[in-house]
mmCIF file of N, CA and C in Angstrom:
data_model
loop_
_atom_site.group_PDB
_atom_site.id
_atom_site.type_symbol
_atom_site.label_atom_id
_atom_site.label_comp_id
_atom_site.label_asym_id
_atom_site.label_seq_id
_atom_site.Cartn_x
_atom_site.Cartn_y
_atom_site.Cartn_z
ATOM 1 N N MET A 179 0.658 11.695 30.356
ATOM 2 C CA MET A 179 1.501 11.819 29.529
ATOM 3 C C MET A 179 2.642 12.839 30.507
ATOM 4 N N GLU A 180 3.429 12.871 30.657
ATOM 5 C CA GLU A 180 4.678 14.843 31.662
ATOM 6 C C GLU A 180 4.345 15.456 31.272
ATOM 7 N N ARG A 181 4.250 16.231 32.182
ATOM 8 C CA ARG A 181 4.364 17.526 32.586
ATOM 9 C C ARG A 181 6.141 17.784 32.165
ATOM 10 N N ARG A 182 6.731 18.006 32.119
ATOM 11 C CA ARG A 182 8.002 19.592 32.180
ATOM 12 C C ARG A 182 8.361 20.561 32.252
ATOM 13 N N ILE A 183 8.738 21.178 32.755
ATOM 14 C CA ILE A 183 9.909 22.435 32.439
ATOM 15 C C ILE A 183 10.754 22.005 32.228
ATOM 16 N N THR A 184 11.750 23.147 31.624
ATOM 17 C CA THR A 184 12.648 23.338 31.288
ATOM 18 C C THR A 184 13.402 25.395 31.318
ATOM 19 N N ASP A 185 14.551 25.396 32.029
ATOM 20 C CA ASP A 185 14.592 27.335 31.625
ATOM 21 C C ASP A 185 16.124 27.210 30.909
ATOM 22 N N ARG A 186 16.006 26.242 30.006
ATOM 23 C CA ARG A 186 17.839 26.456 29.362
ATOM 24 C C ARG A 186 17.196 26.653 27.997
ATOM 25 N N PRO A 187 17.792 27.859 27.755
ATOM 26 C CA PRO A 187 17.361 28.443 26.548
ATOM 27 C C PRO A 187 17.483 27.764 25.515
ATOM 28 N N GLU A 188 18.341 26.375 25.008
ATOM 29 C CA GLU A 188 18.638 25.331 24.233
ATOM 30 C C GLU A 188 17.946 24.271 24.053
ATOM 31 N N GLU A 189 16.407 25.025 24.825
ATOM 32 C CA GLU A 189 15.578 23.314 24.678
ATOM 33 C C GLU A 189 14.653 24.250 23.804
ATOM 34 N N ILE A 190 14.148 25.109 24.310
ATOM 35 C CA ILE A 190 13.101 26.533 24.001
ATOM 36 C C ILE A 190 12.919 26.683 22.633
ATOM 37 N N ASP A 191 10.929 26.081 22.478
ATOM 38 C CA ASP A 191 11.493 24.967 20.595
ATOM 39 C C ASP A 191 11.207 27.436 19.466
ATOM 40 N N ILE A 192 11.699 27.807 19.698
ATOM 41 C CA ILE A 192 11.969 29.200 18.967
ATOM 42 C C ILE A 192 10.106 29.884 17.540
ATOM 43 N N ALA A 193 10.838 27.784 17.553
ATOM 44 C CA ALA A 193 9.481 27.832 16.174
ATOM 45 C C ALA A 193 8.301 27.834 16.595
ATOM 46 N N PHE A 194 7.955 27.055 17.560
ATOM 47 C CA PHE A 194 7.019 26.592 18.486
ATOM 48 C C PHE A 194 6.376 27.891 19.650
ATOM 49 N N VAL A 195 7.155 28.735 20.333
ATOM 50 C CA VAL A 195 7.814 30.431 21.160
ATOM 51 C C VAL A 195 6.125 31.125 19.308
ATOM 52 N N HIS A 196 7.676 31.641 18.307
ATOM 53 C CA HIS A 196 7.380 32.662 17.853
ATOM 54 C C HIS A 196 5.140 32.338 16.892
ATOM 55 N N THR A 197 5.122 30.468 16.294
ATOM 56 C CA THR A 197 4.681 30.513 15.700
ATOM 57 C C THR A 197 2.658 30.675 16.813
ATOM 58 N N PHE A 198 3.223 31.051 17.889
ATOM 59 C CA PHE A 198 2.504 31.532 18.833
ATOM 60 C C PHE A 198 2.084 32.996 18.597
ATOM 61 N N LEU A 199 3.633 33.585 18.910
ATOM 62 C CA LEU A 199 3.457 34.843 19.558
ATOM 63 C C LEU A 199 2.563 35.775 18.025
ATOM 64 N N THR A 200 3.316 35.275 17.418
ATOM 65 C CA THR A 200 2.429 36.214 15.604
ATOM 66 C C THR A 200 1.425 36.369 16.096
ATOM 67 N N ARG A 201 0.864 35.430 17.072
ATOM 68 C CA ARG A 201 -1.183 35.740 16.961
ATOM 69 C C ARG A 201 -1.699 35.899 18.029
ATOM 70 N N THR A 202 -0.695 37.251 18.632
ATOM 71 C CA THR A 202 -1.773 37.348 19.967
ATOM 72 C C THR A 202 -1.533 38.790 19.873
ATOM 73 N N TYR A 203 -2.095 39.640 20.600
ATOM 74 C CA TYR A 203 -2.659 41.224 20.564
ATOM 75 C C TYR A 203 -1.057 41.551 20.647
ATOM 76 N N TRP A 204 -0.280 40.951 21.934
ATOM 77 C CA TRP A 204 0.884 41.901 22.157
ATOM 78 C C TRP A 204 2.468 41.604 21.199
ATOM 79 N N ALA A 205 2.454 41.129 20.274
ATOM 80 C CA ALA A 205 4.022 40.038 20.119
ATOM 81 C C ALA A 205 2.217 40.852 18.861
ATOM 82 N N GLN A 206 2.169 40.754 17.500
ATOM 83 C CA GLN A 206 2.291 40.943 16.427
ATOM 84 C C GLN A 206 2.778 41.436 15.617
ATOM 85 N N GLY A 207 3.922 40.660 14.188
ATOM 86 C CA GLY A 207 4.639 41.196 13.685
ATOM 87 C C GLY A 207 6.190 41.123 13.640
ATOM 88 N N ARG A 208 6.398 40.282 15.188
ATOM 89 C CA ARG A 208 7.483 40.264 15.839
ATOM 90 C C ARG A 208 8.238 39.120 15.129
ATOM 91 N N SER A 209 9.234 38.930 14.468
ATOM 92 C CA SER A 209 10.233 37.828 13.786
ATOM 93 C C SER A 209 10.797 37.587 14.767
ATOM 94 N N LEU A 210 10.807 36.246 13.603
ATOM 95 C CA LEU A 210 11.618 34.593 14.264
ATOM 96 C C LEU A 210 12.600 35.270 14.904
ATOM 97 N N GLU A 211 13.914 35.837 14.419
ATOM 98 C CA GLU A 211 15.127 36.455 14.735
ATOM 99 C C GLU A 211 14.568 37.535 15.887
ATOM 100 N N ASP A 212 13.812 38.215 16.067
ATOM 101 C CA ASP A 212 13.393 38.845 17.620
ATOM 102 C C ASP A 212 13.098 37.848 18.162
ATOM 103 N N VAL A 213 12.475 36.895 18.839
ATOM 104 C CA VAL A 213 11.929 36.048 19.703
ATOM 105 C C VAL A 213 12.471 35.061 19.676
ATOM 106 N N ALA A 214 14.100 34.760 18.607
ATOM 107 C CA ALA A 214 15.524 34.163 18.852
ATOM 108 C C ALA A 214 15.894 35.108 20.061
ATOM 109 N N ARG A 215 16.021 36.526 20.260
ATOM 110 C CA ARG A 215 17.283 37.123 20.022
ATOM 111 C C ARG A 215 16.548 37.650 21.933
ATOM 112 N N CYS A 216 15.079 37.328 22.123
ATOM 113 C CA CYS A 216 14.437 37.598 23.444
ATOM 114 C C CYS A 216 15.047 35.729 24.692
ATOM 115 N N VAL A 217 14.577 35.248 23.337
ATOM 116 C CA VAL A 217 14.771 34.207 24.291
ATOM 117 C C VAL A 217 16.321 34.328 25.167
ATOM 118 N N GLU A 218 17.705 34.683 23.808
ATOM 119 C CA GLU A 218 18.233 34.757 23.579
ATOM 120 C C GLU A 218 19.162 35.788 25.387
ATOM 121 N N HIS A 219 18.582 36.260 25.653
ATOM 122 C CA HIS A 219 18.683 37.276 26.328
ATOM 123 C C HIS A 219 17.961 37.029 28.018
ATOM 124 N N SER A 220 16.307 36.121 27.932
ATOM 125 C CA SER A 220 16.271 36.250 28.975
ATOM 126 C C SER A 220 16.380 35.504 30.171
ATOM 127 N N LEU A 221 15.561 35.271 30.668
ATOM 128 C CA LEU A 221 15.225 33.474 31.984
ATOM 129 C C LEU A 221 13.882 33.182 31.077
ATOM 130 N N ASN A 222 14.049 32.209 30.925
ATOM 131 C CA ASN A 222 12.880 31.210 29.780
ATOM 132 C C ASN A 222 12.611 30.309 30.668
ATOM 133 N N PHE A 223 11.143 29.687 30.208
ATOM 134 C CA PHE A 223 10.455 29.243 30.777
ATOM 135 C C PHE A 223 9.426 28.011 29.902
ATOM 136 N N GLY A 224 10.144 26.956 29.124
ATOM 137 C CA GLY A 224 8.911 26.685 27.982
ATOM 138 C C GLY A 224 8.257 24.776 29.410
ATOM 139 N N LEU A 225 7.524 25.059 28.973
ATOM 140 C CA LEU A 225 6.846 23.969 29.602
ATOM 141 C C LEU A 225 6.233 22.653 28.245
ATOM 142 N N PHE A 226 6.196 21.518 28.746
ATOM 143 C CA PHE A 226 6.039 19.884 27.407
ATOM 144 C C PHE A 226 5.256 19.715 28.416
ATOM 145 N N LEU A 227 4.585 18.805 27.172
ATOM 146 C CA LEU A 227 3.452 18.334 27.774
ATOM 147 C C LEU A 227 4.302 16.649 26.537
ATOM 148 N N GLY A 228 4.982 15.228 27.498
ATOM 149 C CA GLY A 228 6.031 14.348 26.706
ATOM 150 C C GLY A 228 6.813 15.771 25.736
ATOM 151 N N ASP A 229 7.137 14.707 25.084
ATOM 152 C CA ASP A 229 8.329 16.138 23.282
ATOM 153 C C ASP A 229 7.768 16.696 23.786
ATOM 154 N N GLU A 230 6.045 17.540 23.940
ATOM 155 C CA GLU A 230 5.384 18.443 22.977
ATOM 156 C C GLU A 230 5.041 19.629 23.873
ATOM 157 N N PRO A 231 6.076 20.323 22.996
ATOM 158 C CA PRO A 231 6.018 21.937 23.419
ATOM 159 C C PRO A 231 4.375 22.598 23.888
ATOM 160 N N ILE A 232 4.009 22.970 24.609
ATOM 161 C CA ILE A 232 2.927 23.377 24.739
ATOM 162 C C ILE A 232 2.964 24.685 24.979
ATOM 163 N N GLY A 233 3.238 24.976 26.883
ATOM 164 C CA GLY A 233 3.059 26.403 26.570
ATOM 165 C C GLY A 233 4.778 27.548 27.173
ATOM 166 N N TYR A 234 4.649 28.300 27.630
ATOM 167 C CA TYR A 234 5.750 29.096 27.580
ATOM 168 C C TYR A 234 5.821 30.590 27.967
ATOM 169 N N ALA A 235 7.210 30.886 29.104
ATOM 170 C CA ALA A 235 6.906 32.150 29.686
ATOM 171 C C ALA A 235 8.264 32.494 30.087
ATOM 172 N N ARG A 236 8.819 34.046 29.588
ATOM 173 C CA ARG A 236 9.942 34.425 30.271
ATOM 174 C C ARG A 236 9.253 35.631 31.277
ATOM 175 N N VAL A 237 11.017 36.078 31.963
ATOM 176 C CA VAL A 237 11.431 36.895 32.825
ATOM 177 C C VAL A 237 12.241 37.025 32.226
ATOM 178 N N VAL A 238 12.421 39.115 31.887
ATOM 179 C CA VAL A 238 13.787 40.069 32.318
ATOM 180 C C VAL A 238 13.834 40.749 33.537
ATOM 181 N N THR A 239 15.119 39.991 33.807
ATOM 182 C CA THR A 239 15.364 40.157 35.231
ATOM 183 C C THR A 239 16.907 40.719 35.418
ATOM 184 N N ASP A 240 17.191 41.296 36.244
ATOM 185 C CA ASP A 240 18.102 41.960 37.028
ATOM 186 C C ASP A 240 18.967 40.337 38.152
ATOM 187 N N ARG A 241 17.430 39.670 38.486
ATOM 188 C CA ARG A 241 17.961 37.630 38.502
ATOM 189 C C ARG A 241 17.830 38.536 41.002
ATOM 190 N N THR A 242 18.058 39.728 40.891
ATOM 191 C CA THR A 242 18.091 40.128 42.274
ATOM 192 C C THR A 242 16.728 41.039 42.600
ATOM 193 N N VAL A 243 16.397 42.088 42.173
ATOM 194 C CA VAL A 243 15.652 43.376 42.845
ATOM 195 C C VAL A 243 14.491 42.974 41.905
ATOM 196 N N TYR A 244 14.696 42.974 40.469
ATOM 197 C CA TYR A 244 13.528 43.467 39.593
ATOM 198 C C TYR A 244 13.057 42.456 38.423
ATOM 199 N N GLY A 245 11.485 41.795 38.476
ATOM 200 C CA GLY A 245 11.570 41.209 36.691
ATOM 201 C C GLY A 245 10.308 42.177 36.401
ATOM 202 N N TYR A 246 10.637 41.724 35.001
ATOM 203 C CA TYR A 246 9.634 41.509 34.205
ATOM 204 C C TYR A 246 9.142 40.368 33.425
ATOM 205 N N LEU A 247 8.096 40.170 33.661
ATOM 206 C CA LEU A 247 6.810 38.284 33.453
ATOM 207 C C LEU A 247 6.498 39.032 31.867
ATOM 208 N N MET A 248 7.105 38.396 30.717
ATOM 209 C CA MET A 248 6.418 38.473 29.758
ATOM 210 C C MET A 248 6.329 36.971 28.375
ATOM 211 N N ASP A 249 5.476 37.480 27.973
ATOM 212 C CA ASP A 249 5.215 36.237 26.833
ATOM 213 C C ASP A 249 4.366 35.035 27.068
ATOM 214 N N VAL A 250 3.898 35.279 28.508
ATOM 215 C CA VAL A 250 3.226 34.039 29.375
ATOM 216 C C VAL A 250 1.802 33.307 28.451
ATOM 217 N N PHE A 251 2.425 31.589 27.791
ATOM 218 C CA PHE A 251 0.745 31.490 27.358
ATOM 219 C C PHE A 251 0.656 30.008 27.029
ATOM 220 N N ILE A 252 0.136 29.499 26.679
ATOM 221 C CA ILE A 252 -0.618 27.969 27.212
ATOM 222 C C ILE A 252 -1.155 27.839 25.294
ATOM 223 N N SER A 253 -1.165 26.552 24.952
ATOM 224 C CA SER A 253 -1.003 26.247 23.063
ATOM 225 C C SER A 253 -3.278 26.477 23.639
ATOM 226 N N GLU A 254 -3.740 26.965 22.281
ATOM 227 C CA GLU A 254 -4.958 26.226 22.412
ATOM 228 C C GLU A 254 -5.953 25.523 23.328
ATOM 229 N N ARG A 255 -5.238 24.240 22.607
ATOM 230 C CA ARG A 255 -6.149 23.170 22.401
ATOM 231 C C ARG A 255 -5.673 22.545 24.001
ATOM 232 N N HIS A 256 -4.967 22.917 25.034
ATOM 233 C CA HIS A 256 -4.406 22.459 26.113
ATOM 234 C C HIS A 256 -4.561 23.060 27.430
ATOM 235 N N ARG A 257 -5.319 24.776 26.798
ATOM 236 C CA ARG A 257 -5.613 24.990 28.014
ATOM 237 C C ARG A 257 -7.283 24.489 28.822
ATOM 238 N N GLY A 258 -7.512 25.321 29.904
ATOM 239 C CA GLY A 258 -8.323 24.759 30.872
ATOM 240 C C GLY A 258 -7.923 23.648 31.791
ATOM 241 N N GLN A 259 -7.153 23.459 32.217
ATOM 242 C CA GLN A 259 -6.568 21.907 32.194
ATOM 243 C C GLN A 259 -5.015 22.158 33.219
ATOM 244 N N GLY A 260 -4.793 23.412 33.822
ATOM 245 C CA GLY A 260 -4.417 23.793 35.059
ATOM 246 C C GLY A 260 -2.103 23.575 34.550
ATOM 247 N N HIS A 261 -2.094 23.457 33.288
ATOM 248 C CA HIS A 261 -1.199 23.175 32.585
ATOM 249 C C HIS A 261 -0.053 25.575 33.288
ATOM 250 N N GLY A 262 -1.024 26.583 32.959
ATOM 251 C CA GLY A 262 -0.998 27.975 32.565
ATOM 252 C C GLY A 262 -0.467 27.748 34.311
ATOM 253 N N LEU A 263 -1.031 27.404 35.429
ATOM 254 C CA LEU A 263 -1.221 27.146 37.139
ATOM 255 C C LEU A 263 0.369 26.462 36.939
ATOM 256 N N PHE A 264 0.112 25.715 36.940
ATOM 257 C CA PHE A 264 1.790 24.999 37.005
ATOM 258 C C PHE A 264 3.252 26.026 36.185
ATOM 259 N N LEU A 265 2.919 26.469 35.725
ATOM 260 C CA LEU A 265 3.395 26.973 34.427
ATOM 261 C C LEU A 265 3.536 27.724 35.486
ATOM 262 N N MET A 266 2.891 28.618 35.727
ATOM 263 C CA MET A 266 3.310 30.232 36.808
ATOM 264 C C MET A 266 4.328 29.896 38.178
ATOM 265 N N GLU A 267 2.909 28.110 38.789
ATOM 266 C CA GLU A 267 4.456 28.182 40.057
ATOM 267 C C GLU A 267 5.546 28.176 39.681
ATOM 268 N N HIS A 268 5.682 27.661 38.820
ATOM 269 C CA HIS A 268 7.585 26.533 38.536
ATOM 270 C C HIS A 268 7.995 28.360 38.346
ATOM 271 N N VAL A 269 7.098 29.323 37.303
ATOM 272 C CA VAL A 269 8.345 30.216 37.072
ATOM 273 C C VAL A 269 9.126 31.318 38.864
ATOM 274 N N LEU A 270 7.627 30.748 39.159
ATOM 275 C CA LEU A 270 7.371 32.087 40.928
ATOM 276 C C LEU A 270 8.284 31.260 42.194
ATOM 277 N N ALA A 271 8.334 29.456 41.727
ATOM 278 C CA ALA A 271 9.277 28.975 42.849
ATOM 279 C C ALA A 271 10.920 28.937 42.273
ATOM 280 N N HIS A 272 12.052 29.634 40.854
ATOM 281 C CA HIS A 272 12.827 29.526 40.331
ATOM 282 C C HIS A 272 13.918 29.795 41.279
ATOM 283 N N PRO A 273 14.984 29.069 41.618
ATOM 284 C CA PRO A 273 15.625 30.966 43.010
ATOM 285 C C PRO A 273 15.786 32.589 42.093
ATOM 286 N N ASP A 274 15.972 32.296 40.870
ATOM 287 C CA ASP A 274 16.166 33.507 40.826
ATOM 288 C C ASP A 274 15.052 34.165 40.912
ATOM 289 N N ILE A 275 13.778 33.882 40.664
ATOM 290 C CA ILE A 275 12.937 34.183 40.632
ATOM 291 C C ILE A 275 11.949 34.584 42.061
ATOM 292 N N ALA A 276 11.667 33.571 42.761
ATOM 293 C CA ALA A 276 11.723 33.330 43.924
ATOM 294 C C ALA A 276 12.609 34.953 45.152
ATOM 295 N N ARG A 277 13.929 35.667 44.594
ATOM 296 C CA ARG A 277 14.250 36.380 45.157
ATOM 297 C C ARG A 277 13.847 38.199 45.365
ATOM 298 N N LEU A 278 13.413 37.962 44.239
ATOM 299 C CA LEU A 278 12.818 39.561 43.241
ATOM 300 C C LEU A 278 11.804 40.467 44.354
ATOM 301 N N ARG A 279 12.571 41.138 44.732
ATOM 302 C CA ARG A 279 11.523 41.713 45.752
ATOM 303 C C ARG A 279 10.673 42.775 44.476
ATOM 304 N N ILE A 280 10.713 42.863 42.917
ATOM 305 C CA ILE A 280 8.806 42.722 42.389
ATOM 306 C C ILE A 280 9.656 42.324 41.525
ATOM 307 N N LEU A 281 8.147 42.312 40.873
ATOM 308 C CA LEU A 281 7.459 41.207 39.462
ATOM 309 C C LEU A 281 6.140 41.470 39.432
ATOM 310 N N ARG A 282 6.513 42.186 38.177
ATOM 311 C CA ARG A 282 5.324 42.683 36.748
ATOM 312 C C ARG A 282 5.394 42.209 36.375
ATOM 313 N N LEU A 283 4.140 42.646 35.686
ATOM 314 C CA LEU A 283 3.673 42.093 33.650
ATOM 315 C C LEU A 283 2.721 42.953 33.493
ATOM 316 N N ALA A 284 1.997 43.071 32.849
ATOM 317 C CA ALA A 284 1.228 43.846 31.932
ATOM 318 C C ALA A 284 0.212 42.089 30.907
ATOM 319 N N THR A 285 -1.363 42.745 31.527
ATOM 320 C CA THR A 285 -2.330 41.589 31.308
ATOM 321 C C THR A 285 -3.338 42.240 31.116
ATOM 322 N N ARG A 286 -4.066 42.488 29.331
ATOM 323 C CA ARG A 286 -5.493 42.579 29.466
ATOM 324 C C ARG A 286 -6.218 41.857 29.285
ATOM 325 N N ASP A 287 -6.148 40.156 29.985
ATOM 326 C CA ASP A 287 -7.190 39.641 30.423
ATOM 327 C C ASP A 287 -6.763 37.832 31.450
ATOM 328 N N ALA A 288 -5.710 38.049 31.980
ATOM 329 C CA ALA A 288 -5.430 37.227 32.680
ATOM 330 C C ALA A 288 -5.699 37.835 34.264
ATOM 331 N N HIS A 289 -6.137 38.645 34.306
ATOM 332 C CA HIS A 289 -6.002 38.928 35.903
ATOM 333 C C HIS A 289 -6.679 37.736 36.799
ATOM 334 N N GLY A 290 -7.472 36.674 36.816
ATOM 335 C CA GLY A 290 -7.455 35.790 37.390
ATOM 336 C C GLY A 290 -6.686 34.802 37.527
ATOM 337 N N LEU A 291 -6.248 34.486 36.922
ATOM 338 C CA LEU A 291 -4.806 33.735 37.391
ATOM 339 C C LEU A 291 -3.947 34.980 38.132
ATOM 340 N N TYR A 292 -3.131 35.975 37.742
ATOM 341 C CA TYR A 292 -2.198 36.065 38.083
ATOM 342 C C TYR A 292 -2.614 36.134 40.135
ATOM 343 N N THR A 293 -4.147 37.245 39.937
ATOM 344 C CA THR A 293 -4.023 36.990 41.802
ATOM 345 C C THR A 293 -4.479 35.762 42.797
ATOM 346 N N LYS A 294 -4.398 34.748 41.793
ATOM 347 C CA LYS A 294 -4.012 33.573 42.515
ATOM 348 C C LYS A 294 -2.851 33.876 43.138
ATOM 349 N N LEU A 295 -1.629 34.171 42.373
ATOM 350 C CA LEU A 295 -0.824 33.482 42.413
ATOM 351 C C LEU A 295 0.026 34.392 43.720
ATOM 352 N N GLY A 296 -0.820 35.790 43.879
ATOM 353 C CA GLY A 296 -0.531 36.626 44.710
ATOM 354 C C GLY A 296 0.696 38.945 43.653
ATOM 355 N N PHE A 297 -0.070 38.408 43.080
ATOM 356 C CA PHE A 297 -0.244 39.461 41.705
ATOM 357 C C PHE A 297 -1.438 40.706 42.212
ATOM 358 N N VAL A 298 -0.970 42.111 42.410
ATOM 359 C CA VAL A 298 -2.105 43.041 42.650
ATOM 360 C C VAL A 298 -1.371 43.820 41.170
ATOM 361 N N PRO A 299 -2.981 44.131 40.594
ATOM 362 C CA PRO A 299 -3.038 45.396 40.458
ATOM 363 C C PRO A 299 -2.126 46.927 40.426
ATOM 364 N N THR A 300 -1.743 47.870 39.788
ATOM 365 C CA THR A 300 -0.872 48.448 40.000
ATOM 366 C C THR A 300 -2.460 50.239 39.985
ATOM 367 N N GLU A 301 -1.301 51.172 39.555
ATOM 368 C CA GLU A 301 -2.457 52.614 39.344
ATOM 369 C C GLU A 301 -2.568 51.855 38.279
ATOM 370 N N THR A 302 -1.676 51.921 36.565
ATOM 371 C CA THR A 302 -2.171 51.734 35.013
ATOM 372 C C THR A 302 -3.106 50.265 35.751
ATOM 373 N N GLY A 303 -3.853 50.914 34.699
ATOM 374 C CA GLY A 303 -5.340 48.768 34.475
ATOM 375 C C GLY A 303 -4.502 47.637 33.978
ATOM 376 N N ASN A 304 -3.429 47.304 33.399
ATOM 377 C CA ASN A 304 -2.916 45.973 32.502
ATOM 378 C C ASN A 304 -2.149 46.143 33.038
ATOM 379 N N MET A 305 -1.193 46.576 34.302
ATOM 380 C CA MET A 305 -0.034 46.208 35.303
ATOM 381 C C MET A 305 -0.378 45.187 35.940
ATOM 382 N N MET A 306 0.285 44.507 36.453
ATOM 383 C CA MET A 306 0.210 43.967 38.018
ATOM 384 C C MET A 306 1.568 43.916 38.379
ATOM 385 N N GLU A 307 1.924 43.462 40.248
ATOM 386 C CA GLU A 307 3.216 43.187 40.507
ATOM 387 C C GLU A 307 2.841 42.496 41.319
ATOM 388 N N ARG A 308 4.251 41.666 42.510
ATOM 389 C CA ARG A 308 4.114 40.701 43.387
ATOM 390 C C ARG A 308 5.363 40.782 43.281
ATOM 391 N N LYS A 309 5.284 41.383 45.384
ATOM 392 C CA LYS A 309 6.729 42.116 45.429
ATOM 393 C C LYS A 309 6.282 41.387 46.607
ATOM 394 N N HIS A 310 7.906 40.955 47.051
ATOM 395 C CA HIS A 310 8.789 39.862 48.149
ATOM 396 C C HIS A 310 9.207 41.138 48.958
ATOM 397 N N VAL A 311 8.981 41.191 49.559
ATOM 398 C CA VAL A 311 9.838 41.263 51.597
ATOM 399 C C VAL A 311 10.638 41.000 52.193
ATOM 400 N N GLY A 312 11.626 40.638 51.957
ATOM 401 C CA GLY A 312 13.127 39.177 53.043
ATOM 402 C C GLY A 312 14.100 39.370 52.823
#
């Protein structure tokens, strides 16, 4: 089946994103309305396998200097198949993200993935950043 990524907010399956996020340590209790508002005000990346949504990421950004990567996930049954790396490579290649001077994120358990993509730890333990000079 073909993988596809969209950055069009109207194609994001908000119910899928909400269902997954409410089971995470970072977004427990986030309402469906709040997830919809986050999608509305972020640069979104939905990952699909055929028509099935299997992953998501979003960036809060000014689209010029700074961005904050959030809510990155791949559904449990699709992990370990390279989908996370595929999603993140597309996020980083997006023209509004590739030009950012700083892209930051927080993670407790995915340092290995983000290190492969050029992120380095900051002074605070769970923060990582990727700098672009140019």
